[in-house]
Amino acid sequence: MLPRWSRALPHVPKLRSLSSMEFSEDVGRIQRQSYAKVAAAAVSPAATDSTGKGVPTKSTVNLDKMFWSKPCSLALAPDSPLRIEEPKYAGIKYFILKLMLFYSKQSKSIRGANVIYKRVISQVDKPAIYEVFNLEKTFKMTFSLLVLHMWLILRCLKEEGKDGVELGQYLYEIYNHDVELRVSKAGVNLLLTKWMKELERIFYGNIVAYDAALLPEAKKDELTNVLWRNVFSDDGASKPDDAALRAAQAMARYVHREVSCLSLTDKEAMFSGNFMFTSLEKTSSDSTRR
């Protein structure tokens, strides 16, 4: 069992006392060293060309004009076919399920966490996010995006206090199980525990760096730089060219907008999973939510 993700929370406020981003840069260096080993072991053959390198998609959108629209709630409409409601039973079936603790707070939280994770996977596994940001579809890239969107949700849940943190723990455990399956499917069957520990360290390093990038004292382009290191760059050290910089800047705007949208999403929608991230499937000069 991996450590509880909530144990990392007490360390995040300590970043507020720092006058620079040295801490997150140190974490980034550790993360990049580990990531190189994991990605090399777990890269998907289907995502590489004859030279062994990942094949990025070609972005056909104008990134400079995307993600400037006003944030709005991500909650699904009451009549949305995408909503997943709590099952309703009556009579003897309801009585038996109640005795089996089907309606307990823990059971409801676990069901909610499963729905929330489905929303995360829906955003990360669809081709649209790779096409829009011109990203390679590799294990490393998918994992980077998965961690980014998990951070968005866990950050929002943390704001809801104890109940949110508890729900976040159930979500983290579901995420951890999914990552283990993904690593196995990518061909890493030997020393699986070792690779999972490396990915765990990357996960914590990333979420601390993302939190630090949103602090009031962070540099204006800090989030862009963090996203470049964690998502776009192969080694975390190279400098982006103009095209890559625009993509990283667009993703930073996307992240800022999602943070604002999630803060506008009501607690019921968040805890039940009845929300959707901003759709990237139908992009326009001024991206809309759906």
PDB file of N, CA, C and O in Angstrom, residues 56-111:
ATOM      1  N   PRO A  56       4.715  12.567 -32.325  1.00  0.00           N
ATOM      2  CA  PRO A  56       3.733  13.544 -31.867  1.00  0.00           C
ATOM      3  C   PRO A  56       2.670  13.776 -32.921  1.00  0.00           C
ATOM      4  O   PRO A  56       2.894  13.594 -34.114  1.00  0.00           O
ATOM      5  N   THR A  57       1.499  14.179 -32.469  1.00  0.00           N
ATOM      6  CA  THR A  57       0.446  14.533 -33.400  1.00  0.00           C
ATOM      7  C   THR A  57       0.669  15.954 -33.878  1.00  0.00           C
ATOM      8  O   THR A  57       1.445  16.707 -33.314  1.00  0.00           O
ATOM      9  N   LYS A  58      -0.003  16.336 -34.935  1.00  0.00           N
ATOM     10  CA  LYS A  58       0.129  17.669 -35.507  1.00  0.00           C
ATOM     11  C   LYS A  58      -1.033  18.527 -35.045  1.00  0.00           C
ATOM     12  O   LYS A  58      -2.189  18.260 -35.351  1.00  0.00           O
ATOM     13  N   SER A  59      -0.719  19.582 -34.276  1.00  0.00           N
ATOM     14  CA  SER A  59      -1.774  20.454 -33.789  1.00  0.00           C
ATOM     15  C   SER A  59      -2.305  21.306 -34.926  1.00  0.00           C
ATOM     16  O   SER A  59      -1.549  21.903 -35.691  1.00  0.00           O
ATOM     17  N   THR A  60      -3.621  21.343 -35.060  1.00  0.00           N
ATOM     18  CA  THR A  60      -4.254  22.114 -36.140  1.00  0.00           C
ATOM     19  C   THR A  60      -5.041  23.292 -35.593  1.00  0.00           C
ATOM     20  O   THR A  60      -5.833  23.875 -36.317  1.00  0.00           O
ATOM     21  N   VAL A  61      -4.841  23.638 -34.328  1.00  0.00           N
ATOM     22  CA  VAL A  61      -5.573  24.739 -33.720  1.00  0.00           C
ATOM     23  C   VAL A  61      -4.624  25.892 -33.450  1.00  0.00           C
ATOM     24  O   VAL A  61      -3.408  25.721 -33.378  1.00  0.00           O
ATOM     25  N   ASN A  62      -5.191  27.059 -33.301  1.00  0.00           N
ATOM     26  CA  ASN A  62      -4.411  28.246 -32.968  1.00  0.00           C
ATOM     27  C   ASN A  62      -4.334  28.352 -31.455  1.00  0.00           C
ATOM     28  O   ASN A  62      -5.227  28.886 -30.809  1.00  0.00           O
ATOM     29  N   LEU A  63      -3.256  27.843 -30.886  1.00  0.00           N
ATOM     30  CA  LEU A  63      -3.130  27.789 -29.439  1.00  0.00           C
ATOM     31  C   LEU A  63      -3.130  29.165 -28.797  1.00  0.00           C
ATOM     32  O   LEU A  63      -3.551  29.328 -27.656  1.00  0.00           O
ATOM     33  N   ASP A  64      -2.638  30.162 -29.513  1.00  0.00           N
ATOM     34  CA  ASP A  64      -2.562  31.505 -28.943  1.00  0.00           C
ATOM     35  C   ASP A  64      -3.935  32.086 -28.632  1.00  0.00           C
ATOM     36  O   ASP A  64      -4.047  33.025 -27.837  1.00  0.00           O
ATOM     37  N   LYS A  65      -4.983  31.538 -29.239  1.00  0.00           N
ATOM     38  CA  LYS A  65      -6.328  32.078 -29.048  1.00  0.00           C
ATOM     39  C   LYS A  65      -7.202  31.186 -28.166  1.00  0.00           C
ATOM     40  O   LYS A  65      -8.392  31.439 -28.029  1.00  0.00           O
ATOM     41  N   MET A  66      -6.604  30.174 -27.570  1.00  0.00           N
ATOM     42  CA  MET A  66      -7.385  29.227 -26.780  1.00  0.00           C
ATOM     43  C   MET A  66      -7.297  29.494 -25.284  1.00  0.00           C
ATOM     44  O   MET A  66      -6.298  30.022 -24.787  1.00  0.00           O
ATOM     45  N   PHE A  67      -8.371  29.116 -24.585  1.00  0.00           N
ATOM     46  CA  PHE A  67      -8.464  29.136 -23.121  1.00  0.00           C
ATOM     47  C   PHE A  67      -8.411  30.544 -22.528  1.00  0.00           C
ATOM     48  O   PHE A  67      -7.841  30.768 -21.467  1.00  0.00           O
ATOM     49  N   TRP A  68      -9.028  31.475 -23.239  1.00  0.00           N
ATOM     50  CA  TRP A  68      -9.154  32.836 -22.724  1.00  0.00           C
ATOM     51  C   TRP A  68     -10.578  33.113 -22.233  1.00  0.00           C
ATOM     52  O   TRP A  68     -10.835  34.180 -21.671  1.00  0.00           O
ATOM     53  N   SER A  69     -11.493  32.201 -22.465  1.00  0.00           N
ATOM     54  CA  SER A  69     -12.894  32.442 -22.120  1.00  0.00           C
ATOM     55  C   SER A  69     -13.096  32.446 -20.612  1.00  0.00           C
ATOM     56  O   SER A  69     -12.303  31.913 -19.843  1.00  0.00           O
ATOM     57  N   LYS A  70     -14.188  33.051 -20.193  1.00  0.00           N
ATOM     58  CA  LYS A  70     -14.509  33.187 -18.779  1.00  0.00           C
ATOM     59  C   LYS A  70     -14.766  31.819 -18.158  1.00  0.00           C
ATOM     60  O   LYS A  70     -15.510  31.019 -18.699  1.00  0.00           O
ATOM     61  N   PRO A  71     -14.174  31.543 -17.000  1.00  0.00           N
ATOM     62  CA  PRO A  71     -14.411  30.255 -16.324  1.00  0.00           C
ATOM     63  C   PRO A  71     -15.876  30.081 -15.936  1.00  0.00           C
ATOM     64  O   PRO A  71     -16.598  31.051 -15.691  1.00  0.00           O
ATOM     65  N   CYS A  72     -16.320  28.845 -15.900  1.00  0.00           N
ATOM     66  CA  CYS A  72     -17.688  28.536 -15.492  1.00  0.00           C
ATOM     67  C   CYS A  72     -17.707  27.182 -14.792  1.00  0.00           C
ATOM     68  O   CYS A  72     -16.739  26.416 -14.858  1.00  0.00           O
ATOM     69  N   SER A  73     -18.791  26.892 -14.119  1.00  0.00           N
ATOM     70  CA  SER A  73     -18.920  25.616 -13.424  1.00  0.00           C
ATOM     71  C   SER A  73     -18.819  24.456 -14.405  1.00  0.00           C
ATOM     72  O   SER A  73     -19.318  24.526 -15.539  1.00  0.00           O
ATOM     73  N   LEU A  74     -18.174  23.386 -13.976  1.00  0.00           N
ATOM     74  CA  LEU A  74     -18.045  22.183 -14.796  1.00  0.00           C
ATOM     75  C   LEU A  74     -19.134  21.154 -14.498  1.00  0.00           C
ATOM     76  O   LEU A  74     -19.127  20.067 -15.067  1.00  0.00           O
ATOM     77  N   ALA A  75     -20.061  21.509 -13.613  1.00  0.00           N
ATOM     78  CA  ALA A  75     -21.130  20.577 -13.244  1.00  0.00           C
ATOM     79  C   ALA A  75     -22.000  20.234 -14.439  1.00  0.00           C
ATOM     80  O   ALA A  75     -22.303  21.098 -15.269  1.00  0.00           O
ATOM     81  N   LEU A  76     -22.379  18.973 -14.535  1.00  0.00           N
ATOM     82  CA  LEU A  76     -23.263  18.539 -15.615  1.00  0.00           C
ATOM     83  C   LEU A  76     -24.686  19.014 -15.341  1.00  0.00           C
ATOM     84  O   LEU A  76     -25.130  19.072 -14.187  1.00  0.00           O
ATOM     85  N   ALA A  77     -25.396  19.334 -16.394  1.00  0.00           N
ATOM     86  CA  ALA A  77     -26.789  19.762 -16.259  1.00  0.00           C
ATOM     87  C   ALA A  77     -27.631  18.610 -15.697  1.00  0.00           C
ATOM     88  O   ALA A  77     -27.309  17.435 -15.906  1.00  0.00           O
ATOM     89  N   PRO A  78     -28.707  18.930 -14.975  1.00  0.00           N
ATOM     90  CA  PRO A  78     -29.549  17.876 -14.379  1.00  0.00           C
ATOM     91  C   PRO A  78     -30.067  16.860 -15.379  1.00  0.00           C
ATOM     92  O   PRO A  78     -30.276  15.699 -15.026  1.00  0.00           O
ATOM     93  N   ASP A  79     -30.274  17.286 -16.624  1.00  0.00           N
ATOM     94  CA  ASP A  79     -30.800  16.373 -17.643  1.00  0.00           C
ATOM     95  C   ASP A  79     -29.708  15.820 -18.557  1.00  0.00           C
ATOM     96  O   ASP A  79     -30.002  15.222 -19.591  1.00  0.00           O
ATOM     97  N   SER A  80     -28.448  16.006 -18.193  1.00  0.00           N
ATOM     98  CA  SER A  80     -27.349  15.524 -19.035  1.00  0.00           C
ATOM     99  C   SER A  80     -27.316  13.998 -19.054  1.00  0.00           C
ATOM    100  O   SER A  80     -27.394  13.346 -18.004  1.00  0.00           O
ATOM    101  N   PRO A  81     -27.176  13.401 -20.235  1.00  0.00           N
ATOM    102  CA  PRO A  81     -27.084  11.931 -20.323  1.00  0.00           C
ATOM    103  C   PRO A  81     -25.766  11.399 -19.749  1.00  0.00           C
ATOM    104  O   PRO A  81     -25.619  10.188 -19.564  1.00  0.00           O
ATOM    105  N   LEU A  82     -24.830  12.294 -19.465  1.00  0.00           N
ATOM    106  CA  LEU A  82     -23.535  11.882 -18.925  1.00  0.00           C
ATOM    107  C   LEU A  82     -23.550  11.755 -17.400  1.00  0.00           C
ATOM    108  O   LEU A  82     -22.586  11.266 -16.824  1.00  0.00           O
ATOM    109  N   ARG A  83     -24.623  12.186 -16.785  1.00  0.00           N
ATOM    110  CA  ARG A  83     -24.709  12.086 -15.330  1.00  0.00           C
ATOM    111  C   ARG A  83     -24.776  10.626 -14.885  1.00  0.00           C
ATOM    112  O   ARG A  83     -25.347   9.776 -15.567  1.00  0.00           O
ATOM    113  N   ILE A  84     -24.184  10.355 -13.727  1.00  0.00           N
ATOM    114  CA  ILE A  84     -24.251   9.029 -13.116  1.00  0.00           C
ATOM    115  C   ILE A  84     -24.868   9.209 -11.735  1.00  0.00           C
ATOM    116  O   ILE A  84     -24.241   9.793 -10.842  1.00  0.00           O
ATOM    117  N   GLU A  85     -26.083   8.727 -11.585  1.00  0.00           N
ATOM    118  CA  GLU A  85     -26.816   8.933 -10.343  1.00  0.00           C
ATOM    119  C   GLU A  85     -26.658   7.739  -9.401  1.00  0.00           C
ATOM    120  O   GLU A  85     -26.363   6.619  -9.827  1.00  0.00           O
ATOM    121  N   GLU A  86     -26.864   8.007  -8.125  1.00  0.00           N
ATOM    122  CA  GLU A  86     -26.859   6.941  -7.128  1.00  0.00           C
ATOM    123  C   GLU A  86     -28.030   5.999  -7.418  1.00  0.00           C
ATOM    124  O   GLU A  86     -29.143   6.450  -7.701  1.00  0.00           O
ATOM    125  N   PRO A  87     -27.801   4.689  -7.390  1.00  0.00           N
ATOM    126  CA  PRO A  87     -28.900   3.738  -7.628  1.00  0.00           C
ATOM    127  C   PRO A  87     -29.975   3.861  -6.549  1.00  0.00           C
ATOM    128  O   PRO A  87     -29.657   4.026  -5.370  1.00  0.00           O
ATOM    129  N   LYS A  88     -31.218   3.788  -6.956  1.00  0.00           N
ATOM    130  CA  LYS A  88     -32.332   3.911  -6.016  1.00  0.00           C
ATOM    131  C   LYS A  88     -33.113   2.594  -5.977  1.00  0.00           C
ATOM    132  O   LYS A  88     -33.601   2.125  -7.004  1.00  0.00           O
ATOM    133  N   TYR A  89     -33.207   2.038  -4.810  1.00  0.00           N
ATOM    134  CA  TYR A  89     -33.922   0.785  -4.632  1.00  0.00           C
ATOM    135  C   TYR A  89     -35.016   0.974  -3.580  1.00  0.00           C
ATOM    136  O   TYR A  89     -34.996   1.932  -2.795  1.00  0.00           O
ATOM    137  N   ALA A  90     -35.941   0.069  -3.570  1.00  0.00           N
ATOM    138  CA  ALA A  90     -37.042   0.131  -2.600  1.00  0.00           C
ATOM    139  C   ALA A  90     -37.334  -1.269  -2.074  1.00  0.00           C
ATOM    140  O   ALA A  90     -36.852  -2.270  -2.605  1.00  0.00           O
ATOM    141  N   GLY A  91     -38.121  -1.314  -1.010  1.00  0.00           N
ATOM    142  CA  GLY A  91     -38.558  -2.592  -0.470  1.00  0.00           C
ATOM    143  C   GLY A  91     -37.448  -3.410   0.147  1.00  0.00           C
ATOM    144  O   GLY A  91     -36.496  -2.896   0.732  1.00  0.00           O
ATOM    145  N   ILE A  92     -37.550  -4.728  -0.050  1.00  0.00           N
ATOM    146  CA  ILE A  92     -36.626  -5.654   0.576  1.00  0.00           C
ATOM    147  C   ILE A  92     -35.203  -5.469   0.063  1.00  0.00           C
ATOM    148  O   ILE A  92     -34.227  -5.637   0.804  1.00  0.00           O
ATOM    149  N   LYS A  93     -35.069  -5.108  -1.212  1.00  0.00           N
ATOM    150  CA  LYS A  93     -33.735  -4.912  -1.783  1.00  0.00           C
ATOM    151  C   LYS A  93     -33.026  -3.748  -1.103  1.00  0.00           C
ATOM    152  O   LYS A  93     -31.838  -3.825  -0.770  1.00  0.00           O
ATOM    153  N   TYR A  94     -33.771  -2.655  -0.863  1.00  0.00           N
ATOM    154  CA  TYR A  94     -33.202  -1.505  -0.168  1.00  0.00           C
ATOM    155  C   TYR A  94     -32.796  -1.894   1.253  1.00  0.00           C
ATOM    156  O   TYR A  94     -31.711  -1.518   1.726  1.00  0.00           O
ATOM    157  N   PHE A  95     -33.624  -2.651   1.907  1.00  0.00           N
ATOM    158  CA  PHE A  95     -33.360  -3.068   3.291  1.00  0.00           C
ATOM    159  C   PHE A  95     -32.089  -3.912   3.360  1.00  0.00           C
ATOM    160  O   PHE A  95     -31.243  -3.715   4.241  1.00  0.00           O
ATOM    161  N   ILE A  96     -31.950  -4.849   2.437  1.00  0.00           N
ATOM    162  CA  ILE A  96     -30.777  -5.726   2.437  1.00  0.00           C
ATOM    163  C   ILE A  96     -29.510  -4.931   2.152  1.00  0.00           C
ATOM    164  O   ILE A  96     -28.480  -5.110   2.802  1.00  0.00           O
ATOM    165  N   LEU A  97     -29.581  -4.032   1.150  1.00  0.00           N
ATOM    166  CA  LEU A  97     -28.413  -3.217   0.805  1.00  0.00           C
ATOM    167  C   LEU A  97     -28.010  -2.302   1.956  1.00  0.00           C
ATOM    168  O   LEU A  97     -26.821  -2.068   2.194  1.00  0.00           O
ATOM    169  N   LYS A  98     -29.002  -1.814   2.666  1.00  0.00           N
ATOM    170  CA  LYS A  98     -28.697  -0.956   3.812  1.00  0.00           C
ATOM    171  C   LYS A  98     -27.994  -1.751   4.904  1.00  0.00           C
ATOM    172  O   LYS A  98     -27.047  -1.255   5.532  1.00  0.00           O
ATOM    173  N   LEU A  99     -28.429  -2.983   5.112  1.00  0.00           N
ATOM    174  CA  LEU A  99     -27.767  -3.834   6.094  1.00  0.00           C
ATOM    175  C   LEU A  99     -26.325  -4.143   5.682  1.00  0.00           C
ATOM    176  O   LEU A  99     -25.445  -4.322   6.523  1.00  0.00           O
ATOM    177  N   MET A 100     -26.112  -4.195   4.373  1.00  0.00           N
ATOM    178  CA  MET A 100     -24.772  -4.476   3.842  1.00  0.00           C
ATOM    179  C   MET A 100     -23.932  -3.206   3.741  1.00  0.00           C
ATOM    180  O   MET A 100     -22.846  -3.226   3.155  1.00  0.00           O
ATOM    181  N   LEU A 101     -24.442  -2.104   4.272  1.00  0.00           N
ATOM    182  CA  LEU A 101     -23.741  -0.818   4.312  1.00  0.00           C
ATOM    183  C   LEU A 101     -23.537  -0.207   2.931  1.00  0.00           C
ATOM    184  O   LEU A 101     -22.610   0.583   2.711  1.00  0.00           O
ATOM    185  N   PHE A 102     -24.409  -0.575   1.983  1.00  0.00           N
ATOM    186  CA  PHE A 102     -24.323  -0.009   0.636  1.00  0.00           C
ATOM    187  C   PHE A 102     -24.535   1.497   0.669  1.00  0.00           C
ATOM    188  O   PHE A 102     -23.980   2.235  -0.159  1.00  0.00           O
ATOM    189  N   TYR A 103     -25.333   1.974   1.605  1.00  0.00           N
ATOM    190  CA  TYR A 103     -25.643   3.399   1.693  1.00  0.00           C
ATOM    191  C   TYR A 103     -24.805   4.108   2.766  1.00  0.00           C
ATOM    192  O   TYR A 103     -25.102   5.251   3.128  1.00  0.00           O
ATOM    193  N   SER A 104     -23.774   3.473   3.253  1.00  0.00           N
ATOM    194  CA  SER A 104     -22.904   4.104   4.232  1.00  0.00           C
ATOM    195  C   SER A 104     -22.088   5.219   3.575  1.00  0.00           C
ATOM    196  O   SER A 104     -21.931   5.266   2.348  1.00  0.00           O
ATOM    197  N   LYS A 105     -21.565   6.098   4.396  1.00  0.00           N
ATOM    198  CA  LYS A 105     -20.763   7.211   3.879  1.00  0.00           C
ATOM    199  C   LYS A 105     -19.553   6.707   3.111  1.00  0.00           C
ATOM    200  O   LYS A 105     -19.203   7.234   2.048  1.00  0.00           O
ATOM    201  N   GLN A 106     -18.912   5.666   3.625  1.00  0.00           N
ATOM    202  CA  GLN A 106     -17.740   5.118   2.958  1.00  0.00           C
ATOM    203  C   GLN A 106     -18.088   4.542   1.590  1.00  0.00           C
ATOM    204  O   GLN A 106     -17.382   4.796   0.604  1.00  0.00           O
ATOM    205  N   SER A 107     -19.186   3.794   1.512  1.00  0.00           N
ATOM    206  CA  SER A 107     -19.585   3.196   0.242  1.00  0.00           C
ATOM    207  C   SER A 107     -19.920   4.274  -0.789  1.00  0.00           C
ATOM    208  O   SER A 107     -19.542   4.170  -1.963  1.00  0.00           O
ATOM    209  N   LYS A 108     -20.625   5.302  -0.348  1.00  0.00           N
ATOM    210  CA  LYS A 108     -20.971   6.399  -1.257  1.00  0.00           C
ATOM    211  C   LYS A 108     -19.711   7.122  -1.734  1.00  0.00           C
ATOM    212  O   LYS A 108     -19.610   7.497  -2.904  1.00  0.00           O
ATOM    213  N   SER A 109     -18.751   7.293  -0.837  1.00  0.00           N
ATOM    214  CA  SER A 109     -17.502   7.958  -1.202  1.00  0.00           C
ATOM    215  C   SER A 109     -16.716   7.145  -2.228  1.00  0.00           C
ATOM    216  O   SER A 109     -16.154   7.693  -3.180  1.00  0.00           O
ATOM    217  N   ILE A 110     -16.690   5.828  -2.035  1.00  0.00           N
ATOM    218  CA  ILE A 110     -15.964   4.963  -2.973  1.00  0.00           C
ATOM    219  C   ILE A 110     -16.620   5.008  -4.351  1.00  0.00           C
ATOM    220  O   ILE A 110     -15.933   5.078  -5.380  1.00  0.00           O
ATOM    221  N   ARG A 111     -17.961   4.976  -4.383  1.00  0.00           N
ATOM    222  CA  ARG A 111     -18.651   5.074  -5.674  1.00  0.00           C
ATOM    223  C   ARG A 111     -18.384   6.429  -6.325  1.00  0.00           C
ATOM    224  O   ARG A 111     -18.149   6.511  -7.532  1.00  0.00           O
TER     225      ARG A 111
END
